[in-house]
Coordinates of N, CA, C and O in Angstrom, one line a residue:
X11 N 110.7 126.4 99.6 CA 111.1 125.2 100.3 C 112.6 125.2 100.5 O 113.4 125.5 99.6
X12 N 113.0 124.9 101.7 CA 114.4 124.9 102.1 C 115.1 123.6 101.5 O 114.6 122.5 101.6
X13 N 116.2 123.8 100.8 CA 116.9 122.7 100.3 C 118.0 122.3 101.3 O 118.7 123.1 101.9
X14 N 118.0 121.0 101.5 CA 119.0 120.4 102.4 C 119.9 119.4 101.6 O 119.5 118.8 100.6
X15 N 121.1 119.2 102.1 CA 122.0 118.3 101.3 C 122.6 117.4 102.3 O 122.9 117.7 103.5
X16 N 122.8 116.1 101.9 CA 123.5 115.1 102.7 C 124.1 114.1 101.8 O 123.8 114.0 100.6
X17 N 124.9 113.3 102.3 CA 125.6 112.3 101.6 C 125.1 110.9 102.0 O 125.0 110.6 103.2
X18 N 124.8 110.1 101.0 CA 124.4 108.7 101.2 C 125.6 107.8 100.9 O 126.3 108.0 99.9
X19 N 125.9 106.9 101.9 CA 127.0 105.9 101.6 C 126.2 104.7 101.2 O 125.6 104.0 102.0
X20 N 126.3 104.3 99.9 CA 125.6 103.2 99.4 C 126.5 102.0 99.2 O 127.7 102.1 98.9
X21 N 125.9 100.8 99.3 CA 126.7 99.6 99.0 C 127.1 99.7 97.5 O 126.4 100.3 96.7
X22 N 128.2 99.1 97.1 CA 128.7 99.2 95.8 C 127.7 98.8 94.7 O 127.6 99.4 93.7
X23 N 127.0 97.6 95.0 CA 126.1 97.1 94.0 C 124.9 98.1 93.8 O 124.5 98.3 92.7
X24 N 124.4 98.7 94.8 CA 123.3 99.7 94.7 C 123.8 100.9 94.0 O 123.1 101.4 93.1
X25 N 125.0 101.4 94.3 CA 125.5 102.6 93.7 C 125.7 102.3 92.2 O 125.3 103.1 91.3
X26 N 126.2 101.1 91.8 CA 126.3 100.8 90.4 C 125.0 100.7 89.7 O 124.8 101.2 88.6
X27 N 124.0 100.1 90.3 CA 122.7 100.0 89.7 C 122.1 101.4 89.5 O 121.4 101.6 88.5
X28 N 122.2 102.3 90.5 CA 121.7 103.6 90.3 C 122.4 104.4 89.2 O 121.8 105.1 88.4
X29 N 123.7 104.2 89.0 CA 124.5 104.8 87.9 C 123.9 104.3 86.6 O 123.7 105.1 85.7
X30 N 123.7 103.0 86.5 CA 123.2 102.4 85.2 C 121.8 102.9 84.9 O 121.5 103.3 83.8
X31 N 121.0 103.0 85.9 CA 119.6 103.5 85.7 C 119.6 105.0 85.3 O 118.9 105.4 84.4
X32 N 120.5 105.7 85.9 CA 120.6 107.1 85.6 C 121.1 107.3 84.1 O 120.5 108.1 83.4
X33 N 122.0 106.5 83.7 CA 122.4 106.5 82.3 C 121.3 106.2 81.4 O 121.1 106.8 80.3
X34 N 120.6 105.1 81.7 CA 119.5 104.7 80.8 C 118.4 105.8 80.7 O 117.8 106.0 79.7
X35 N 118.1 106.5 81.8 CA 117.1 107.5 81.9 C 117.7 108.9 81.5 O 116.9 109.9 81.5
X36 N 119.0 109.0 81.2 CA 119.6 110.2 80.9 C 119.4 111.3 82.0 O 119.1 112.4 81.7
X37 N 119.5 110.9 83.2 CA 119.4 111.7 84.4 C 120.6 111.6 85.3 O 121.4 110.7 85.1
X38 N 120.7 112.4 86.3 CA 121.8 112.3 87.3 C 121.3 111.2 88.3 O 120.2 110.9 88.4
X39 N 122.3 110.6 88.9 CA 122.0 109.6 90.0 C 121.2 110.3 91.1 O 120.3 109.7 91.6
X40 N 121.5 111.5 91.4 CA 120.7 112.3 92.4 C 119.3 112.4 92.0 O 118.4 112.2 92.8
X41 N 119.0 112.7 90.7 CA 117.6 112.8 90.3 C 116.9 111.4 90.3 O 115.7 111.4 90.7
X42 N 117.6 110.4 90.0 CA 117.0 109.0 90.1 C 116.6 108.7 91.5 O 115.5 108.2 91.8
X43 N 117.4 109.1 92.5 CA 117.1 108.8 93.9 C 116.0 109.7 94.3 O 115.0 109.2 95.0
X44 N 116.0 111.0 94.0 CA 114.9 111.9 94.3 C 113.5 111.4 93.8 O 112.5 111.4 94.5
X45 N 113.5 111.0 92.5 CA 112.3 110.4 91.9 C 111.8 109.2 92.6 O 110.6 109.0 92.8
X46 N 112.7 108.3 93.0 CA 112.3 107.1 93.7 C 111.7 107.4 95.1 O 110.7 106.9 95.5
X47 N 112.3 108.4 95.8 CA 111.8 108.8 97.1 C 110.5 109.4 96.9 O 109.5 109.1 97.7
X48 N 110.3 110.3 96.0 CA 109.1 111.0 95.7 C 108.0 110.0 95.4 O 106.9 110.1 95.9
X49 N 108.3 109.0 94.6 CA 107.3 108.0 94.2 C 106.9 107.2 95.4 O 105.7 106.9 95.6
X50 N 107.9 106.8 96.2 CA 107.5 106.0 97.4 C 106.6 106.8 98.3 O 105.7 106.3 98.9
X51 N 107.0 108.1 98.6 CA 106.1 108.9 99.5 C 104.7 109.1 98.9 O 103.8 109.1 99.7
X52 N 104.6 109.3 97.6 CA 103.3 109.4 97.0 C 102.5 108.1 97.2 O 101.3 108.2 97.4
X53 N 103.2 107.0 97.0 CA 102.5 105.7 97.2 C 102.0 105.5 98.6 O 100.9 105.1 98.9
X54 N 102.8 106.0 99.6 CA 102.4 105.9 101.0 C 101.2 106.8 101.2 O 100.2 106.4 101.9
X55 N 101.2 108.0 100.7 CA 100.1 109.0 100.8 C 98.8 108.4 100.2 O 97.7 108.5 100.8
X56 N 98.9 107.8 99.0 CA 97.7 107.2 98.4 C 97.2 106.1 99.3 O 96.0 106.0 99.4
X57 N 98.1 105.3 99.8 CA 97.6 104.2 100.7 C 96.9 104.7 101.9 O 95.9 104.2 102.3
X58 N 97.5 105.7 102.5 CA 96.9 106.3 103.7 C 95.6 106.9 103.4 O 94.6 106.8 104.2
X59 N 95.4 107.6 102.3 CA 94.2 108.2 101.9 C 93.1 107.1 101.6 O 91.9 107.3 102.0
X60 N 93.5 106.0 101.1 CA 92.6 104.9 100.8 C 92.1 104.3 102.1 O 90.9 104.0 102.2
X61 N 93.0 104.1 103.0 CA 92.6 103.5 104.3 C 91.7 104.4 105.1 O 90.9 103.9 105.9
X62 N 91.8 105.7 105.0 CA 91.0 106.6 105.8 C 89.6 106.8 105.3 O 88.8 107.4 105.9
X63 N 89.3 106.2 104.1 CA 88.0 106.4 103.5 C 87.0 105.3 104.0 O 87.3 104.3 104.4

């Protein structure tokens, strides 16, 4: 899988919330964002699979 990199410009409040969540989870802010995106995409996929049945 090809890795791509980009920069997100986040509102201050969101950036701070992500930093706090990362500290609580003992992860990097990047990993918290990746996990959230992955979870969201999985949820969409499950929803699409449910609708197609």
